[in-house]
PDB file of C-alpha atoms in Angstrom:
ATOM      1  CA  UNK B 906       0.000   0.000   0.000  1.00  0.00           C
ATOM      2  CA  UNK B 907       2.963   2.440   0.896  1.00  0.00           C
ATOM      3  CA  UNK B 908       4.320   1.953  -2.683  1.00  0.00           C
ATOM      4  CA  UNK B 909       1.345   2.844  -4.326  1.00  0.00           C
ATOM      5  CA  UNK B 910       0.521   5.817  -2.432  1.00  0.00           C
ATOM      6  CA  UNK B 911       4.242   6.620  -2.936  1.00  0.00           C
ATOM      7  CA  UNK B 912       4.060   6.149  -6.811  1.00  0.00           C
ATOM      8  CA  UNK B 913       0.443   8.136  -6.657  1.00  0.00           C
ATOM      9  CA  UNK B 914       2.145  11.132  -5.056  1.00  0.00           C
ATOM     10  CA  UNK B 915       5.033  11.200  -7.522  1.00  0.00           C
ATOM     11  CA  UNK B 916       2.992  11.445 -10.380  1.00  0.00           C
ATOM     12  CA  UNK B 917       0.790  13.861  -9.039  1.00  0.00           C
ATOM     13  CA  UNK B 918       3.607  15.969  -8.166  1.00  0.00           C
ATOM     14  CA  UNK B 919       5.496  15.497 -11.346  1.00  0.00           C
ATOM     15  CA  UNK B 920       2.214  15.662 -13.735  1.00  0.00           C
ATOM     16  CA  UNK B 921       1.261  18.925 -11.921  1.00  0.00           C
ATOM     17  CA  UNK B 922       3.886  21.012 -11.952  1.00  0.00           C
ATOM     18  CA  UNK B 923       2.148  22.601 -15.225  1.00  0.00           C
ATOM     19  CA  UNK B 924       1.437  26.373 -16.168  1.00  0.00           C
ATOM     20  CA  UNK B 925       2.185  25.739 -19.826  1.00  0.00           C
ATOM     21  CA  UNK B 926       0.425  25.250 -23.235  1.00  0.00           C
ATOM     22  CA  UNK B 927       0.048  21.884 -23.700  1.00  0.00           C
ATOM     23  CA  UNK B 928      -1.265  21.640 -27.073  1.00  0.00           C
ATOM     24  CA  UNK B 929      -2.423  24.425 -29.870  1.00  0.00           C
ATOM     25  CA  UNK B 930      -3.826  23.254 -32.842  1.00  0.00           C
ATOM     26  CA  UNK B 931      -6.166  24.682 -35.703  1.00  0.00           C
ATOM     27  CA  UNK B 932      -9.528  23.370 -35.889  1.00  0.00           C
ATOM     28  CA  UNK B 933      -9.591  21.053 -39.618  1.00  0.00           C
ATOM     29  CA  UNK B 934     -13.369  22.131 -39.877  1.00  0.00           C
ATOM     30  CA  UNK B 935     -13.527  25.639 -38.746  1.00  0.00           C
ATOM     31  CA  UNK B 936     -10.301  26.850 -38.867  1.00  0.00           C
ATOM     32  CA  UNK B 937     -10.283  28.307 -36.077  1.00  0.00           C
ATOM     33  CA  UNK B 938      -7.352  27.885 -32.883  1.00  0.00           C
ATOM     34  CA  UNK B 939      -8.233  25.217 -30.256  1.00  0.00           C
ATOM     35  CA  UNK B 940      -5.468  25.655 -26.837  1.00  0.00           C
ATOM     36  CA  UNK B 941      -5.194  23.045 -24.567  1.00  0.00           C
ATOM     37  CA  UNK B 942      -3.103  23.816 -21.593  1.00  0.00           C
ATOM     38  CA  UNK B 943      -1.352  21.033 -18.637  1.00  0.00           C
ATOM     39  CA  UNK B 944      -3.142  20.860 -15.337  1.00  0.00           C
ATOM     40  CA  UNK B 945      -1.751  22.657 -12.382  1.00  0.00           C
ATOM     41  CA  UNK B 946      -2.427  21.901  -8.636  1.00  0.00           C
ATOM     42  CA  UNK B 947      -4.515  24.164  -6.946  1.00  0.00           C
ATOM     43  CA  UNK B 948      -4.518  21.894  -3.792  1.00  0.00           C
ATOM     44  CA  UNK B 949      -2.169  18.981  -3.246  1.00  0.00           C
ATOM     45  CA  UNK B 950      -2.924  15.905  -1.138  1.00  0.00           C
ATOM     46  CA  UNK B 951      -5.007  12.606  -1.410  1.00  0.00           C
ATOM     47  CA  UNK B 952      -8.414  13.672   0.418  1.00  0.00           C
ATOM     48  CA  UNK B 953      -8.504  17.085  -0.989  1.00  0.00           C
ATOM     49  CA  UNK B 954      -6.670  17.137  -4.312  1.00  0.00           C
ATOM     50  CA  UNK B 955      -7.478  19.843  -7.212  1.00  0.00           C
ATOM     51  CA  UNK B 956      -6.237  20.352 -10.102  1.00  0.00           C
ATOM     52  CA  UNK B 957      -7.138  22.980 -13.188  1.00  0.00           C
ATOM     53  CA  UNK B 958      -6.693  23.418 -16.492  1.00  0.00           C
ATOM     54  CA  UNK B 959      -7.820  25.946 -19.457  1.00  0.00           C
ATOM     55  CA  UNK B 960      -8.885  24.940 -22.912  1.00  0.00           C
ATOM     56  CA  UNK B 961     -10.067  26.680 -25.847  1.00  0.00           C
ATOM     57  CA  UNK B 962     -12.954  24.850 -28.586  1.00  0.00           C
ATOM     58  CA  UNK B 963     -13.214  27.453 -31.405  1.00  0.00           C
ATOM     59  CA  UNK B 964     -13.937  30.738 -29.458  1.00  0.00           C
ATOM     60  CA  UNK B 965     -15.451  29.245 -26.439  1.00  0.00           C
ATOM     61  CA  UNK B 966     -13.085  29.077 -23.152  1.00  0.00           C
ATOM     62  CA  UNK B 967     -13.162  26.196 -20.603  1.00  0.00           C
ATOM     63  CA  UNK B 968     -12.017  25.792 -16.949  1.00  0.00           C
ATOM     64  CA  UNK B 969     -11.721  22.007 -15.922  1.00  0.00           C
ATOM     65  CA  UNK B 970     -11.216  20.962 -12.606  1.00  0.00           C
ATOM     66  CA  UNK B 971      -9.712  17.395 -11.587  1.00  0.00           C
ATOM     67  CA  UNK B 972      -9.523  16.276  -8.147  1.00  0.00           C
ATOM     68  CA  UNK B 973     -10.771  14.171  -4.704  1.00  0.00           C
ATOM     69  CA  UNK B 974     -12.467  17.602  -3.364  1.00  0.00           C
ATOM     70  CA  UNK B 975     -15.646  18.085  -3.229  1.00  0.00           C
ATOM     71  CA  UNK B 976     -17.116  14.985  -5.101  1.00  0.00           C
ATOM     72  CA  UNK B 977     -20.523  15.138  -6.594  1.00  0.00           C
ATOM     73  CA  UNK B 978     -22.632  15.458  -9.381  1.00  0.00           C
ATOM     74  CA  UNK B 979     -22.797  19.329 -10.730  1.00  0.00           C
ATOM     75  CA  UNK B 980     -25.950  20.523 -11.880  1.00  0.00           C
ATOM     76  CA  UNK B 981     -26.125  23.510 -14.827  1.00  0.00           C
ATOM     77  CA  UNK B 982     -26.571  26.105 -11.913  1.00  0.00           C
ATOM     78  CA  UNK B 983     -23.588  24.349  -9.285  1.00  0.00           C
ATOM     79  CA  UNK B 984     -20.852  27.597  -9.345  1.00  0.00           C
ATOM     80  CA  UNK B 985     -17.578  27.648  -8.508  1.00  0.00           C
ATOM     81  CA  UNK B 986     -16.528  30.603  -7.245  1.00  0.00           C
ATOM     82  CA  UNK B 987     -13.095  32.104  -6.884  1.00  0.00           C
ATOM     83  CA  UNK B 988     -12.836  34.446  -4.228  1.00  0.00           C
ATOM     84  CA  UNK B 989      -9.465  36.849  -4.366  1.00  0.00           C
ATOM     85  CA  UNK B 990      -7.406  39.070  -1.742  1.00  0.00           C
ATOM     86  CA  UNK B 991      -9.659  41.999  -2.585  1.00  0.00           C
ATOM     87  CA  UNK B 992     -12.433  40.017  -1.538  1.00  0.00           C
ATOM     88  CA  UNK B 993     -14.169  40.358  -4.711  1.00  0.00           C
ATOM     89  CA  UNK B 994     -15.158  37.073  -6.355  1.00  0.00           C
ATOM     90  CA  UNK B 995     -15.603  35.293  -9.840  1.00  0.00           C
ATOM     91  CA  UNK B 996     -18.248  32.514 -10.665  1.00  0.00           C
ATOM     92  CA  UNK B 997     -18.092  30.023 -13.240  1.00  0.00           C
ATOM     93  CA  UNK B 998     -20.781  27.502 -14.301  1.00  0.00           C
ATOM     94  CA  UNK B 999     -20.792  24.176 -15.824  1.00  0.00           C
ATOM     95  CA  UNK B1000     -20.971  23.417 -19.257  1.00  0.00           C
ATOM     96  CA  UNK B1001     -23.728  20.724 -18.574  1.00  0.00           C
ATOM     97  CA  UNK B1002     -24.491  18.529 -15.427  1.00  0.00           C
ATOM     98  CA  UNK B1003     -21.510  16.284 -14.902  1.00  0.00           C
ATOM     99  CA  UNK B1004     -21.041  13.101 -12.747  1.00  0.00           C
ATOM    100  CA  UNK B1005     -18.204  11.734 -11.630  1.00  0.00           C
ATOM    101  CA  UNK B1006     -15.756   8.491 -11.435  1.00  0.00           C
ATOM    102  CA  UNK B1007     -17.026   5.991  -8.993  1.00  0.00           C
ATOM    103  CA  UNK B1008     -13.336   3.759  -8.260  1.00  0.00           C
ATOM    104  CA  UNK B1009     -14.296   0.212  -6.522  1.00  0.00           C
ATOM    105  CA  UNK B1010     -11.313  -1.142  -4.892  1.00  0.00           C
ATOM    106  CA  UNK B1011      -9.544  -1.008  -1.757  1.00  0.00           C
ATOM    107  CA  UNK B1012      -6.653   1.817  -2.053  1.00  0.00           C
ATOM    108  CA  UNK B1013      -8.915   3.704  -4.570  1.00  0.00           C
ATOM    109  CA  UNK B1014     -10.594   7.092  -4.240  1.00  0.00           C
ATOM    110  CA  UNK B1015     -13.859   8.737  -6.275  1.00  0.00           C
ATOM    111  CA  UNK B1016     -12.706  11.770  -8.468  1.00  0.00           C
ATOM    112  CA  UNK B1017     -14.002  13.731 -10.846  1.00  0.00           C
ATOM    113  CA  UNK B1018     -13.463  15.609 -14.356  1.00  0.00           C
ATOM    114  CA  UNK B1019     -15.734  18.312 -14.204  1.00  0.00           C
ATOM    115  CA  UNK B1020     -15.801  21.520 -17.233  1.00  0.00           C
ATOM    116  CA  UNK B1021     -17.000  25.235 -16.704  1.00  0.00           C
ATOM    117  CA  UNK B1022     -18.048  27.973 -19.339  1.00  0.00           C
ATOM    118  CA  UNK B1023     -15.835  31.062 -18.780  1.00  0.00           C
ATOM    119  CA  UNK B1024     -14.545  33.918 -20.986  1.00  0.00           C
ATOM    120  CA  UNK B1025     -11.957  36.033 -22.195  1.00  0.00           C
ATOM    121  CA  UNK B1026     -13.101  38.922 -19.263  1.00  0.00           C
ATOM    122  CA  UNK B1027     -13.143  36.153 -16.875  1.00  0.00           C
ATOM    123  CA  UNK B1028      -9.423  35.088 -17.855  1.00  0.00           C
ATOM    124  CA  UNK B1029      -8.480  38.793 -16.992  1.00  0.00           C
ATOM    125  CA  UNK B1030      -9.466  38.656 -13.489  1.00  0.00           C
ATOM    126  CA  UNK B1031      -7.875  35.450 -13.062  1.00  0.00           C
ATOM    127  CA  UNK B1032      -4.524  37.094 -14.642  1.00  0.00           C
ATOM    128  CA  UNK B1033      -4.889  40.121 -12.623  1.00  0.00           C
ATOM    129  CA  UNK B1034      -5.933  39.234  -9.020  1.00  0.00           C
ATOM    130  CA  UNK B1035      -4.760  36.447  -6.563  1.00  0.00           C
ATOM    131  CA  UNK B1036      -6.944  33.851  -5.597  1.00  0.00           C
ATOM    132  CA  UNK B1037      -7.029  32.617  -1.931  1.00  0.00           C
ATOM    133  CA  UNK B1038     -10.298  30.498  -1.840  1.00  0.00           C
ATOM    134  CA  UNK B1039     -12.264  28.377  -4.187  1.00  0.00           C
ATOM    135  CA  UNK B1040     -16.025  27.740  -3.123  1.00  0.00           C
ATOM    136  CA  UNK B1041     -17.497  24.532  -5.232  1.00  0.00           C
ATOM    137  CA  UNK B1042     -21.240  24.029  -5.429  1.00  0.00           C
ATOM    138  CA  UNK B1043     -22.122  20.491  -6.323  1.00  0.00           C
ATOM    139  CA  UNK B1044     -25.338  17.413  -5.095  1.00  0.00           C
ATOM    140  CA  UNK B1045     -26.748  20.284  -3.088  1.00  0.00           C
ATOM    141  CA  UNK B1046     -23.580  21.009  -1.192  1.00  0.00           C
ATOM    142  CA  UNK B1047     -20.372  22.941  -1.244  1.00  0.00           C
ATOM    143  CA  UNK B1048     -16.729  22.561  -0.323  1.00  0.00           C
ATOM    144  CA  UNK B1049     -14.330  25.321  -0.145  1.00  0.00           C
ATOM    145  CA  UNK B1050     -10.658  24.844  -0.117  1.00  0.00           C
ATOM    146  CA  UNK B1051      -7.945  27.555   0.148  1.00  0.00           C
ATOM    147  CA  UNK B1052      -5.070  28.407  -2.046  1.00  0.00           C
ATOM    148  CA  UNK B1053      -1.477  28.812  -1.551  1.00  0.00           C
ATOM    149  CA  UNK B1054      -0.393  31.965  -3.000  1.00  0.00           C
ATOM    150  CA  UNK B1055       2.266  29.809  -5.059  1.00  0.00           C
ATOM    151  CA  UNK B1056      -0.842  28.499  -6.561  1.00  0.00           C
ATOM    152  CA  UNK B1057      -2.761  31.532  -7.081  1.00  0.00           C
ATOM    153  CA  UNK B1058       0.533  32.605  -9.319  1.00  0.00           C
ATOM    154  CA  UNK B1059       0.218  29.264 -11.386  1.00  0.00           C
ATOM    155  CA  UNK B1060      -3.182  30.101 -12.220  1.00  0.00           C
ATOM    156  CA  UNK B1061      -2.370  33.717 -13.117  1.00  0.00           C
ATOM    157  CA  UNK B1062       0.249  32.636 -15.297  1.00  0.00           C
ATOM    158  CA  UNK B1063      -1.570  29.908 -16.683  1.00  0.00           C
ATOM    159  CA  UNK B1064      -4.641  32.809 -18.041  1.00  0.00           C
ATOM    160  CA  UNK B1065      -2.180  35.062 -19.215  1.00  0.00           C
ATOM    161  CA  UNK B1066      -0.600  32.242 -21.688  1.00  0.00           C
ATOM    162  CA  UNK B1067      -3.967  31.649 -22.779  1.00  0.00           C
ATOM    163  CA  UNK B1068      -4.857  34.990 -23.485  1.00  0.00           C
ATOM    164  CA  UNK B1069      -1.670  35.349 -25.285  1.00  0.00           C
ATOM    165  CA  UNK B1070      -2.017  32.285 -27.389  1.00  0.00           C
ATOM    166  CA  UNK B1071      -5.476  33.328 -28.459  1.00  0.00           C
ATOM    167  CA  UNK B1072      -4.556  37.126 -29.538  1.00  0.00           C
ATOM    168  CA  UNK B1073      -2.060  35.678 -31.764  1.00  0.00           C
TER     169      UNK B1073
END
């Protein structure tokens, strides 16, 4: 059991350490620029574990979350809302409602893969300001987890390479 939590943690840490594009491509049938960045850890450990990413599909914008925190189905009106150091705060909605991975075995853990509609203004603030909280709405519920302010600088940097990639 040690080993595999050992082997868990190591890829966690090595597949997070992120804030880059991952992939930019142009779109065969519309021709338009689809961005794909790597996930970076909002939250490390394995009860509460988050990770985010941003992705572009033609001109729409997407913020996915991974993780162990705050498992539960989302419906189309479950936010998640960033709140920042000037106590101002930023929600996001799901594309659609979205489940999430049921694991049956005895060293496993539920997670989920869960997408949210944002925007080029949204991308601003999260370039601009520092996040130190993240509430997630989900089954009638809500978890809230806080941010290290290395953290909140991996997600600025990681909206300000999307932005850049885009304007191109």
């Amino acid at each position: 059991m040690k080993n595999i939590l050992l082997i868990l943690l190591l890829f966690l840490s090595i597949k997070s350490t992120g804030q880059k594009i991952d992939e930019v491509e142009i779109d065969k049938f519309t021709g338009k620029k689809r961005i794909n960045t790597e996930l970076i850890t909002l939250k490390g450990g394995l009860s509460q574990h988050v990770e985010m990413k941003i992705r572009t599909v033609d001109s729409s914008i997407f913020i996915a979350f991974r993780g162990t925190w705050g498992i539960g189905t989302v419906g189309i009106s479950d936010a998640t809302i960033f709140l920042f150091e000037d106590k101002t705060t930023l929600s996001i909605f799901p594309t659609s409602i979205q489940s999430y991975n049921i694991e049956v075995c005895n060293y496993c853990t539920n997670w989920y893969y869960q997408q949210y509609q944002t925007s080029k203004a949204d991308l601003k603030i999260l370039m601009d300001k520092s996040i130190i909280s993240i509430r997630r709405y989900y089954s009638d519920n809500y978890a809230d987890t806080d941010v290290k302010e290395k953290n909140a600088k991996k997600v600025k940097g990681l909206a300000s390479l999307v932005l850049n990639e885009m304007n191109k």
